[in-house]
Tab-separated table of C-alpha atoms in Angstrom:
chain	number	residue	atom	x	y	z
A	897	MET	CA	-9.257	35.166	-17.391
A	898	GLY	CA	-13.005	35.071	-16.795
A	899	ARG	CA	-12.855	31.674	-15.177
A	900	LYS	CA	-14.023	32.880	-11.782
A	901	PRO	CA	-15.936	36.144	-12.186
A	902	GLU	CA	-17.298	35.891	-8.671
A	903	GLU	CA	-14.903	36.811	-5.875
A	904	PHE	CA	-14.393	34.386	-3.056
A	905	GLY	CA	-16.702	35.066	-0.142
A	906	ALA	CA	-19.597	33.823	1.939
A	907	ARG	CA	-22.103	33.801	-0.928
A	908	TRP	CA	-19.911	31.597	-3.092
A	909	LEU	CA	-18.946	29.340	-0.172
A	910	GLY	CA	-22.583	28.859	0.845
A	911	ARG	CA	-23.487	27.616	-2.621
A	912	ARG	CA	-20.441	25.362	-2.758
A	913	LEU	CA	-21.233	23.754	0.603
A	914	ALA	CA	-24.844	23.239	-0.457
A	915	GLU	CA	-23.556	21.366	-3.538
A	916	LEU	CA	-21.170	19.198	-1.527
A	917	LEU	CA	-23.052	18.443	1.684
A	918	PRO	CA	-26.476	16.798	1.756
A	919	GLY	CA	-28.711	18.612	4.224
A	920	PHE	CA	-26.579	21.752	4.459
A	921	PRO	CA	-26.930	24.087	6.378
A	922	GLY	CA	-28.360	21.583	8.845
A	923	ARG	CA	-24.902	20.087	9.440
A	924	GLU	CA	-22.305	20.478	12.173
A	925	LEU	CA	-18.974	21.766	10.844
A	926	CYS	CA	-15.510	21.476	12.392
A	927	VAL	CA	-12.805	23.556	10.688
A	928	ALA	CA	-9.196	22.327	10.665
A	929	PHE	CA	-7.761	25.715	11.596
A	930	SER	CA	-4.021	26.249	11.227
A	931	GLY	CA	-4.355	30.001	11.603
A	932	GLY	CA	-2.734	30.552	8.199
A	933	ALA	CA	-4.256	32.691	5.471
A	934	ASP	CA	-6.145	29.804	3.829
A	935	SER	CA	-7.937	28.477	6.905
A	936	THR	CA	-8.521	32.024	8.193
A	937	ALA	CA	-10.292	32.882	4.931
A	938	LEU	CA	-12.378	29.718	5.237
A	939	LEU	CA	-13.368	30.370	8.850
A	940	LYS	CA	-14.173	34.038	8.196
A	941	ALA	CA	-16.391	33.187	5.208
A	942	LEU	CA	-18.197	30.515	7.225
A	943	THR	CA	-19.079	33.069	9.922
A	944	GLU	CA	-20.594	35.317	7.255
A	945	LEU	CA	-22.862	32.703	5.689
A	946	ARG	CA	-26.415	33.852	5.271
A	947	HIS	CA	-27.620	30.459	6.463
A	948	ARG	CA	-25.298	29.411	9.272
A	949	PRO	CA	-24.516	25.724	9.822
A	950	GLN	CA	-26.168	23.894	12.679
A	951	ALA	CA	-22.923	24.213	14.671
A	952	LEU	CA	-19.493	25.612	13.894
A	953	ARG	CA	-16.238	25.064	15.757
A	954	ALA	CA	-12.511	25.001	14.972
A	955	VAL	CA	-9.633	22.699	15.918
A	956	HIS	CA	-5.955	23.676	15.806
A	957	VAL	CA	-3.269	20.968	15.921
A	958	ASP	CA	0.037	21.905	17.529
A	959	HIS	CA	2.634	19.552	16.039
A	960	GLY	CA	5.357	20.743	18.411
A	961	LEU	CA	7.903	20.868	15.565
A	962	HIS	CA	8.754	24.558	16.032
A	963	PRO	CA	9.761	26.391	19.234
A	964	ASP	CA	6.929	28.883	18.718
A	965	SER	CA	4.230	26.299	17.960
A	966	ARG	CA	2.559	26.680	21.352
A	967	SER	CA	2.176	30.435	20.846
A	968	TRP	CA	0.796	29.772	17.366
A	969	GLY	CA	-1.929	27.634	18.912
A	970	ALA	CA	-2.824	30.405	21.347
A	971	ARG	CA	-2.875	32.924	18.500
A	972	ALA	CA	-5.088	30.702	16.354
A	973	ALA	CA	-7.553	30.287	19.230
A	974	GLU	CA	-7.549	34.075	19.689
A	975	VAL	CA	-8.315	34.727	16.013
A	976	ALA	CA	-11.118	32.136	16.053
A	977	ALA	CA	-12.576	33.677	19.228
A	978	GLY	CA	-12.522	37.075	17.507
A	979	LEU	CA	-14.708	35.557	14.800
A	980	GLY	CA	-17.052	34.117	17.424
A	981	VAL	CA	-15.949	30.510	16.877
A	982	PRO	CA	-14.761	28.231	19.714
A	983	CYS	CA	-11.356	26.706	18.979
A	984	GLU	CA	-9.796	23.656	20.622
A	985	VAL	CA	-6.007	23.281	20.519
A	986	LEU	CA	-4.768	19.687	20.334
A	987	GLU	CA	-1.139	18.726	20.926
A	988	ALA	CA	0.374	16.083	18.678
A	989	LYS	CA	3.370	13.922	19.499
A	990	VAL	CA	5.237	13.630	16.230
A	991	THR	CA	8.035	11.099	16.112
A	992	ARG	CA	10.003	10.265	13.014
A	993	ALA	CA	9.984	6.680	11.816
A	994	ARG	CA	12.820	5.325	9.718
A	995	GLY	CA	12.322	6.240	6.069
A	996	GLU	CA	9.542	8.766	6.759
A	997	SER	CA	9.821	12.541	6.620
A	998	PRO	CA	8.764	14.738	9.564
A	999	GLU	CA	6.090	16.207	7.294
A	1000	ALA	CA	4.556	12.778	6.660
A	1001	ARG	CA	4.574	11.909	10.362
A	1002	ALA	CA	3.061	15.288	11.234
A	1003	ARG	CA	0.296	14.766	8.703
A	1004	ALA	CA	-0.490	11.302	10.100
A	1005	ALA	CA	-0.552	12.659	13.665
A	1006	ARG	CA	-2.754	15.572	12.619
A	1007	TYR	CA	-5.377	13.416	10.935
A	1008	ARG	CA	-5.343	10.961	13.829
A	1009	LEU	CA	-6.146	13.784	16.268
A	1010	LEU	CA	-8.762	15.310	13.978
A	1011	ALA	CA	-10.429	11.911	13.537
A	1012	GLY	CA	-10.471	11.448	17.295
A	1013	THR	CA	-12.160	14.789	17.950
A	1014	LEU	CA	-14.804	14.531	15.222
A	1015	ARG	CA	-18.341	13.863	16.440
A	1016	PRO	CA	-20.749	11.401	14.781
A	1017	GLY	CA	-22.176	12.995	11.631
A	1018	GLU	CA	-19.947	16.070	11.931
A	1019	VAL	CA	-18.094	17.385	8.865
A	1020	LEU	CA	-14.398	18.205	9.041
A	1021	VAL	CA	-13.781	21.151	6.677
A	1022	THR	CA	-10.253	21.892	5.480
A	1023	ALA	CA	-8.895	24.854	3.502
A	1024	HIS	CA	-7.087	22.854	0.814
A	1025	HIS	CA	-7.227	24.933	-2.366
A	1026	GLU	CA	-6.429	24.698	-6.063
A	1027	ASP	CA	-2.704	25.328	-5.608
A	1028	ASP	CA	-2.513	22.548	-3.000
A	1029	GLN	CA	-4.159	20.214	-5.496
A	1030	LEU	CA	-1.653	21.182	-8.189
A	1031	GLU	CA	1.285	20.491	-5.869
A	1032	THR	CA	-0.186	17.154	-4.791
A	1033	VAL	CA	-0.753	15.936	-8.360
A	1034	LEU	CA	2.753	16.907	-9.468
A	1035	LEU	CA	4.339	15.267	-6.420
A	1036	MET	CA	2.389	12.079	-7.062
A	1037	LEU	CA	3.473	12.137	-10.710
A	1038	LEU	CA	7.125	12.619	-9.764
A	1039	ARG	CA	6.878	9.714	-7.312
A	1040	GLY	CA	5.484	7.384	-9.962
A	1041	ALA	CA	1.991	7.161	-8.477
A	1042	GLY	CA	-0.823	5.417	-10.292
A	1043	VAL	CA	-4.300	6.666	-11.101
A	1044	ALA	CA	-5.317	6.751	-7.426
A	1045	GLY	CA	-2.393	9.041	-6.596
A	1046	LEU	CA	-3.081	11.357	-9.517
A	1047	ALA	CA	-6.706	11.660	-8.379
A	1048	ALA	CA	-5.202	13.560	-5.421
A	1049	MET	CA	-7.657	15.088	-2.947
A	1050	PRO	CA	-11.421	14.568	-3.363
A	1051	ALA	CA	-13.788	17.400	-2.527
A	1052	LEU	CA	-15.817	15.119	-0.251
A	1053	ALA	CA	-14.906	11.826	1.420
A	1054	PRO	CA	-15.983	9.744	4.433
A	1055	PHE	CA	-13.849	10.478	7.479
A	1056	ALA	CA	-13.927	8.886	10.954
A	1057	PRO	CA	-17.561	9.062	12.162
A	1058	GLY	CA	-18.422	11.868	9.733
A	1059	LEU	CA	-17.208	13.446	6.496
A	1060	LEU	CA	-14.207	15.367	5.207
A	1061	ALA	CA	-15.034	18.329	2.936
A	1062	ARG	CA	-12.618	20.429	0.884
A	1063	PRO	CA	-14.844	23.152	-0.585
A	1064	LEU	CA	-11.980	25.414	-1.754
A	1065	LEU	CA	-10.348	23.115	-4.324
A	1066	THR	CA	-11.464	25.450	-7.133
A	1067	ARG	CA	-10.134	28.628	-5.475
A	1068	THR	CA	-6.513	29.780	-5.557
A	1069	ARG	CA	-4.123	30.678	-2.750
A	1070	ARG	CA	-3.962	34.233	-4.113
A	1071	GLU	CA	-7.736	34.647	-3.909
A	1072	LEU	CA	-7.847	33.469	-0.307
A	1073	GLU	CA	-4.973	35.726	0.738
A	1074	ALA	CA	-6.679	38.696	-0.913
A	1075	PHE	CA	-9.908	37.927	0.970
A	1076	VAL	CA	-8.086	37.869	4.317
A	1077	ARG	CA	-6.220	41.110	3.576
A	1078	ASN	CA	-9.427	42.884	2.545
A	1079	ALA	CA	-11.058	41.701	5.775
A	1080	GLY	CA	-8.138	43.095	7.779
A	1081	LEU	CA	-7.601	39.800	9.580
A	1082	PRO	CA	-4.253	38.673	11.011
A	1083	TYR	CA	-2.926	35.265	10.072
A	1084	LEU	CA	0.050	33.098	10.945
A	1085	GLU	CA	3.079	32.616	8.704
A	1086	ASP	CA	4.897	29.335	9.290
A	1087	PRO	CA	8.599	30.088	8.656
A	1088	SER	CA	9.138	26.496	7.501
A	1089	ASN	CA	7.154	27.352	4.351
A	1090	ALA	CA	10.179	29.357	3.162
A	1091	ASP	CA	12.469	26.313	3.458
A	1092	ALA	CA	13.002	24.825	0.000
A	1093	GLY	CA	14.272	21.563	1.498
A	1094	PRO	CA	11.003	19.562	1.702
A	1095	ASP	CA	9.740	18.332	-1.671
A	1096	ARG	CA	6.446	20.220	-1.577
A	1097	ASN	CA	8.161	23.505	-0.650
A	1098	PHE	CA	10.800	23.014	-3.359
A	1099	LEU	CA	8.032	22.501	-5.895
A	1100	ARG	CA	6.140	25.578	-4.691
A	1101	LEU	CA	9.135	27.906	-4.379
A	1102	ARG	CA	11.442	26.828	-7.198
A	1103	VAL	CA	9.581	24.808	-9.819
A	1104	LEU	CA	6.032	26.145	-10.085
A	1105	PRO	CA	6.998	29.792	-10.716
A	1106	VAL	CA	8.861	28.645	-13.839
A	1107	ILE	CA	5.998	26.411	-14.964
A	1108	ARG	CA	3.437	29.183	-14.458
A	1109	GLU	CA	5.547	31.583	-16.488
A	1110	ARG	CA	5.183	29.256	-19.463
A	1111	TRP	CA	1.697	27.851	-18.717
A	1112	PRO	CA	-0.311	30.427	-16.679
A	1113	GLY	CA	-3.390	28.196	-16.549
A	1114	VAL	CA	-1.588	25.145	-15.152
A	1115	THR	CA	-3.426	25.245	-11.814
A	1116	THR	CA	-6.818	24.852	-13.472
A	1117	THR	CA	-5.784	22.298	-16.079
A	1118	VAL	CA	-3.996	20.018	-13.617
A	1119	GLY	CA	-7.013	20.232	-11.317
A	1120	ARG	CA	-9.082	18.989	-14.257
A	1121	THR	CA	-6.614	16.117	-14.685
A	1122	ALA	CA	-7.114	15.159	-11.032
A	1123	ARG	CA	-10.884	15.004	-11.548
A	1124	HIS	CA	-10.445	12.821	-14.642
A	1125	ALA	CA	-8.139	10.523	-12.676
A	1126	ALA	CA	-10.700	10.290	-9.861
A	1127	GLU	CA	-13.356	9.126	-12.345
A	1128	ALA	CA	-10.948	6.576	-13.808
A	1129	GLN	CA	-10.117	5.317	-10.322
A	1130	GLU	CA	-13.810	4.718	-9.604
A	1131	LEU	CA	-14.017	2.558	-12.728
A	1132	LEU	CA	-10.891	0.622	-11.724
A	1133	GLU	CA	-12.301	-0.021	-8.260
A	1134	GLY	CA	-15.557	-1.268	-9.759
A	1135	LEU	CA	-13.613	-3.654	-11.996
A	1136	ALA	CA	-11.539	-4.846	-9.031
A	1137	LEU	CA	-14.677	-5.594	-6.995
A	1138	ALA	CA	-16.079	-7.633	-9.879
A	1139	ASP	CA	-12.843	-9.595	-10.299
A	1140	LEU	CA	-12.461	-10.171	-6.555
A	1141	SER	CA	-16.005	-11.518	-6.188
A	1142	ALA	CA	-14.874	-14.760	-7.835
A	1143	ALA	CA	-11.568	-14.915	-5.943
A	1144	ARG	CA	-12.607	-14.209	-2.347
A	1145	HIS	CA	-12.339	-17.015	0.158
A	1146	GLY	CA	-13.171	-15.364	3.474
A	1147	GLN	CA	-10.348	-12.933	4.193
A	1148	SER	CA	-8.137	-14.693	1.626
A	1149	LEU	CA	-7.978	-14.866	-2.169
A	1150	ALA	CA	-7.890	-17.951	-4.360
A	1151	ALA	CA	-4.685	-17.987	-6.378
A	1152	SER	CA	-6.365	-19.936	-9.199
A	1153	ALA	CA	-8.974	-17.192	-9.724
A	1154	LEU	CA	-6.285	-14.519	-9.857
A	1155	ARG	CA	-4.205	-16.492	-12.347
A	1156	ALA	CA	-7.217	-16.575	-14.672
A	1157	LEU	CA	-7.179	-12.766	-14.954
A	1158	PRO	CA	-5.114	-10.787	-17.479
A	1159	PRO	CA	-1.953	-9.389	-15.816
A	1160	GLU	CA	-3.170	-5.772	-15.617
A	1161	ARG	CA	-6.505	-6.765	-14.037
A	1162	ARG	CA	-4.678	-9.145	-11.691
A	1163	ARG	CA	-2.502	-6.273	-10.419
A	1164	ASN	CA	-5.518	-3.984	-10.141
A	1165	ALA	CA	-7.451	-6.553	-8.081
A	1166	LEU	CA	-4.482	-7.223	-5.795
A	1167	ARG	CA	-3.850	-3.528	-5.254
A	1168	PHE	CA	-7.484	-2.921	-4.309
A	1169	TRP	CA	-7.681	-5.993	-2.025
A	1170	ILE	CA	-4.544	-5.035	-0.099
A	1171	ALA	CA	-5.674	-1.423	0.412
A	1172	ASP	CA	-9.189	-2.549	1.311
A	1173	ARG	CA	-7.756	-4.735	4.083
A	1174	GLY	CA	-6.134	-1.618	5.585
A	1175	PHE	CA	-2.542	-2.361	4.537
A	1176	SER	CA	-0.099	-0.240	2.581
A	1177	VAL	CA	-0.020	-1.037	-1.138
A	1178	PRO	CA	3.319	-2.629	-2.100
A	1179	PRO	CA	5.789	-0.839	-4.371
A	1180	THR	CA	5.603	-1.820	-8.028
A	1181	PRO	CA	8.416	-4.430	-7.943
A	1182	ARG	CA	6.754	-6.235	-5.019
A	1183	LEU	CA	3.325	-6.074	-6.658
A	1184	ASN	CA	4.770	-7.554	-9.845
A	1185	GLU	CA	6.395	-10.296	-7.771
A	1186	ILE	CA	3.029	-11.169	-6.198
A	1187	ALA	CA	1.131	-11.067	-9.492
A	1188	GLY	CA	3.807	-13.102	-11.266
A	1189	PRO	CA	6.236	-15.515	-9.544
A	1190	LEU	CA	4.257	-15.913	-6.316
A	1191	LEU	CA	1.070	-16.920	-8.135
A	1192	ALA	CA	2.979	-19.071	-10.618
A	1193	ALA	CA	4.937	-21.023	-7.984
A	1194	ARG	CA	4.348	-24.789	-7.850
A	1195	ALA	CA	1.345	-26.026	-5.885
A	1196	ASP	CA	3.322	-27.363	-2.911
A	1197	ALA	CA	5.352	-24.187	-2.482
A	1198	GLN	CA	4.611	-21.631	0.224
A	1199	PRO	CA	6.023	-18.384	-1.219
A	1200	ALA	CA	5.789	-15.052	0.572
A	1201	VAL	CA	6.447	-11.422	-0.291
A	1202	GLU	CA	7.156	-8.730	2.289
A	1203	TRP	CA	7.245	-4.950	2.230
A	1204	PRO	CA	7.365	-2.498	5.174
A	1205	GLY	CA	4.821	-3.571	7.772
A	1206	VAL	CA	3.125	-6.228	5.620
A	1207	ARG	CA	3.623	-9.899	4.715
A	1208	LEU	CA	1.646	-11.667	1.967
A	1209	GLU	CA	1.743	-15.464	1.929
A	1210	ARG	CA	0.400	-18.180	-0.365
A	1211	GLN	CA	-0.551	-21.418	1.360
A	1212	ALA	CA	-2.762	-24.211	0.011
A	1213	GLY	CA	-3.738	-22.093	-2.959
A	1214	LEU	CA	-4.846	-19.120	-0.854
A	1215	LEU	CA	-3.292	-15.662	-0.507
A	1216	THR	CA	-3.372	-14.197	2.996
A	1217	LEU	CA	-2.189	-10.900	4.473
A	1218	ARG	CA	-0.860	-10.161	7.919
A	1219	PRO	CA	0.927	-7.262	9.570
A	1220	ALA	CA	4.649	-7.589	10.048
A	1221	GLY	CA	6.874	-5.604	12.356
A	1222	ARG	CA	10.496	-4.792	11.914
A	1223	ALA	CA	12.547	-7.524	10.259
A	1224	GLY	CA	9.306	-9.245	9.324
A	1225	ARG	CA	8.186	-9.877	12.912
A	1226	GLU	CA	4.474	-10.247	13.305
A	1227	ILE	CA	2.399	-7.680	15.144
A	1228	GLY	CA	-0.376	-8.932	17.372
A	1229	LYS	CA	-0.376	-12.440	15.957
A	1230	GLY	CA	1.487	-14.303	18.670
A	1231	GLY	CA	5.102	-15.432	18.847
A	1232	SER	CA	7.988	-14.242	20.978
A	1233	ALA	CA	8.431	-10.834	19.354
A	1234	VAL	CA	4.941	-9.576	20.168
A	1235	PRO	CA	2.387	-11.161	22.540
A	1236	ARG	CA	-1.041	-12.018	21.253
A	1237	GLU	CA	-2.590	-9.538	23.666
A	1238	ILE	CA	-1.731	-7.290	26.605
A	1239	VAL	CA	-3.704	-7.058	29.842
A	1240	TRP	CA	-3.938	-3.446	30.992
A	1241	ALA	CA	-4.855	-2.607	34.600
A	1242	TRP	CA	-5.468	1.040	33.742
A	1243	ARG	CA	-6.347	2.231	37.261
A	1244	ALA	CA	-2.883	1.341	38.547
A	1245	GLU	CA	-1.063	2.091	35.276
A	1246	PRO	CA	-2.821	4.754	33.173
A	1247	ILE	CA	-0.083	4.505	30.520
A	1248	CYS	CA	0.328	1.182	28.741
A	1249	PRO	CA	3.605	0.709	26.768
A	1250	LEU	CA	3.138	-1.260	23.550
A	1251	PRO	CA	5.601	-3.870	22.256
A	1252	ASP	CA	7.886	-3.831	19.234
A	1253	GLY	CA	8.262	-0.058	19.140
A	1254	LEU	CA	4.551	0.556	18.603
A	1255	GLY	CA	4.440	3.422	21.106
A	1256	GLN	CA	2.023	3.660	24.010
A	1257	ILE	CA	-1.649	4.145	24.775
A	1258	GLU	CA	-2.822	6.230	27.708
A	1259	LEU	CA	-6.124	6.715	29.498
A	1260	ARG	CA	-5.826	10.384	30.377
A	1261	ALA	CA	-8.209	12.046	32.829
A	1262	ASP	CA	-10.092	14.842	31.084
A	1263	ALA	CA	-13.145	16.723	32.398
A	1264	HIS	CA	-14.439	16.967	28.825
A	1265	GLY	CA	-13.240	13.571	27.607
A	1266	PRO	CA	-15.541	11.209	25.707
A	1267	VAL	CA	-14.825	8.107	27.852
A	1268	SER	CA	-16.919	7.287	30.914
A	1269	LEU	CA	-14.494	5.807	33.434
A	1270	GLY	CA	-17.371	4.221	35.331
A	1271	ALA	CA	-18.276	2.170	32.257
A	1272	LEU	CA	-14.794	0.676	31.843
A	1273	PRO	CA	-13.882	-2.669	33.389
A	1274	ALA	CA	-10.891	-2.590	35.733
A	1275	ARG	CA	-8.822	-4.672	33.324
A	1276	LEU	CA	-8.674	-3.948	29.620
A	1277	THR	CA	-7.065	-6.005	26.876
A	1278	ILE	CA	-4.978	-4.622	24.021
A	1279	ARG	CA	-4.989	-6.550	20.755
A	1280	TRP	CA	-4.287	-5.904	17.079
A	1281	ARG	CA	-6.402	-6.549	14.021
A	1282	ARG	CA	-7.525	-10.109	13.331
A	1283	GLY	CA	-10.475	-9.358	11.066
A	1284	GLY	CA	-14.217	-9.064	11.689
A	1285	GLU	CA	-13.995	-6.380	14.434
A	1286	ARG	CA	-17.063	-4.206	14.948
A	1287	LEU	CA	-18.099	-1.334	17.194
A	1288	ALA	CA	-20.983	1.117	17.529
A	1289	ILE	CA	-19.659	4.643	17.032
A	1290	ALA	CA	-22.976	6.487	16.770
A	1291	PRO	CA	-26.043	6.283	19.026
A	1292	GLY	CA	-28.964	4.353	17.588
A	1293	ARG	CA	-26.934	3.165	14.604
A	1294	PRO	CA	-25.797	-0.388	13.776
A	1295	ARG	CA	-22.313	-1.499	14.740
A	1296	ARG	CA	-19.801	-0.855	11.975
A	1297	THR	CA	-16.901	-2.999	10.866
A	1298	LEU	CA	-13.442	-1.731	11.632
A	1299	LYS	CA	-12.556	-2.652	8.076
A	1300	SER	CA	-15.029	-0.103	6.687
A	1301	LEU	CA	-13.979	2.605	9.149
A	1302	LEU	CA	-10.336	2.190	8.208
A	1303	ARG	CA	-11.172	2.218	4.528
A	1304	GLU	CA	-12.984	5.537	4.956
A	1305	SER	CA	-10.274	7.108	7.105
A	1306	GLN	CA	-7.513	9.353	5.810
A	1307	LEU	CA	-4.822	7.519	7.754
A	1308	PRO	CA	-1.927	6.189	5.676
A	1309	PRO	CA	-2.355	2.413	5.215
A	1310	ALA	CA	0.908	1.693	7.034
A	1311	GLU	CA	-0.538	3.372	10.142
A	1312	ARG	CA	-3.726	1.299	10.172
A	1313	ALA	CA	-2.175	-2.091	10.929
A	1314	ARG	CA	-0.344	-0.634	13.932
A	1315	LEU	CA	-3.409	0.727	15.752
A	1316	PRO	CA	-4.014	-0.856	19.180
A	1317	LEU	CA	-7.531	-2.177	19.797
A	1318	VAL	CA	-8.889	-1.817	23.335
A	1319	TYR	CA	-11.220	-4.589	24.532
A	1320	GLY	CA	-13.255	-5.033	27.703
A	1321	GLY	CA	-15.075	-8.278	28.460
A	1322	GLY	CA	-14.551	-9.502	24.901
A	1323	ARG	CA	-16.125	-6.364	23.355
A	1324	LEU	CA	-14.167	-3.879	21.244
A	1325	LEU	CA	-14.360	-0.567	23.134
A	1326	ALA	CA	-11.903	1.676	21.315
A	1327	VAL	CA	-9.603	1.790	18.305
A	1328	ALA	CA	-6.545	3.706	19.541
A	1329	ASP	CA	-7.844	7.260	20.042
A	1330	LEU	CA	-9.852	7.289	16.806
A	1331	TRP	CA	-13.166	5.539	17.486
A	1332	LEU	CA	-15.052	4.800	20.687
A	1333	ASP	CA	-17.874	2.334	21.260
A	1334	GLN	CA	-21.123	3.855	22.521
A	1335	SER	CA	-21.152	1.465	25.477
A	1336	VAL	CA	-18.365	3.452	27.190
A	1337	ARG	CA	-19.107	6.930	25.847
A	1338	ALA	CA	-19.701	9.622	28.475
A	1339	GLY	CA	-23.112	11.265	28.706
A	1340	SER	CA	-24.150	14.766	29.735
A	1341	ARG	CA	-24.253	13.759	33.416
A	1342	THR	CA	-21.030	11.761	33.472
A	1343	ARG	CA	-18.564	13.147	36.005
A	1344	ARG	CA	-15.560	10.845	35.786
A	1345	ARG	CA	-14.282	11.262	32.260
A	1346	ALA	CA	-11.125	10.547	30.305
A	1347	ARG	CA	-9.851	10.077	26.791
A	1348	PHE	CA	-7.618	7.528	25.117
A	1349	VAL	CA	-4.357	9.024	23.780
A	1350	PHE	CA	-2.296	6.899	21.403
A	1351	ALA	CA	1.318	7.976	20.813
A	1352	ALA	CA	2.893	6.046	17.950
A	1353	ARG	CA	6.663	5.743	17.603
């Protein structure tokens, strides 16, 4: 077709990374390494770069969803070692929540672990390619997603204390498989990929072959659509920020300012505000209810709208958001269902169960863990988001707001409100197992180390 005259390889990848990453090759890279053909091609090409990155390592996540998953992790580490790249295998605890697929829970667990292992300034590099982008856009379209959903996966985005890069979004699965075969490298085949039950697999196995027969260039054209949608989303976010500037009242919004907006801009502003606060965006019927009847209710009314995990209320002319647990019970806001905070004597009880089915958080001894046990007070306090939280995640850098970290993360919004916050002496020390304050981070001479491990339910 002439679209990609240059074969995939180290030369092409080096140029692509230089375009995406400021300061490359002087960056530390961490590859999300499944051991499949795509990530094997990525890791192999990275080892052949003419100008090697400042540091290169790989991380494999064992989801534990298949009986052979442990052996897959060992095999992935072996392949990485054969390429001269150290590989850490992380074990995820994937539990299925009501209404969520195992695939969605596995993805959330994977990104939570990857965020927790990423170092300040490091770049997480994934092997998502053009076919993945096509599948994502079509799934979003079939699910009725808006512009943000159709924008699919960006090539570069903030992630945890570093960045997330997807340099292969313009290369196809076939190209990557050919590269691995020509290199004579082994790679893992997940048997679940042949199961047409999950939506993405059904699309890949049953639908896309028919579409490609009629429209051979669909992968490229839909990728172009995703880029157009991403540009449109940036414009919508800019408009939302402008509209919200007149409506903000601390963490709340003035109903009168929202009512003054045209309906479509009102919905756009509400959607952005809710996501920016770290909550899941409501389904369209609930959003229409907020933008219409809730805002139009009489002045002395106190209407509320709920959707899974979130409650939006209007009181005294102000719209406020708060997390809600099952059956609308509040999380971390007081009341009988969930206490305002939990005192954790971690030395006696290294595992702290969380209320309302939120899972548990553990302080696990680890010779290579990031937490200095000597820096922790004997009693910690577990709380949930109240707004205004800050912590220093990088040495010599200002403390960052939890709000901004969550906005940059790849965690699903519904997961964000459920994260336990670990305090010591009134200072935020850790956010689940994602971010750690520098005040308790282990140094090169620290002997007693551990890591926080959050297992959601």
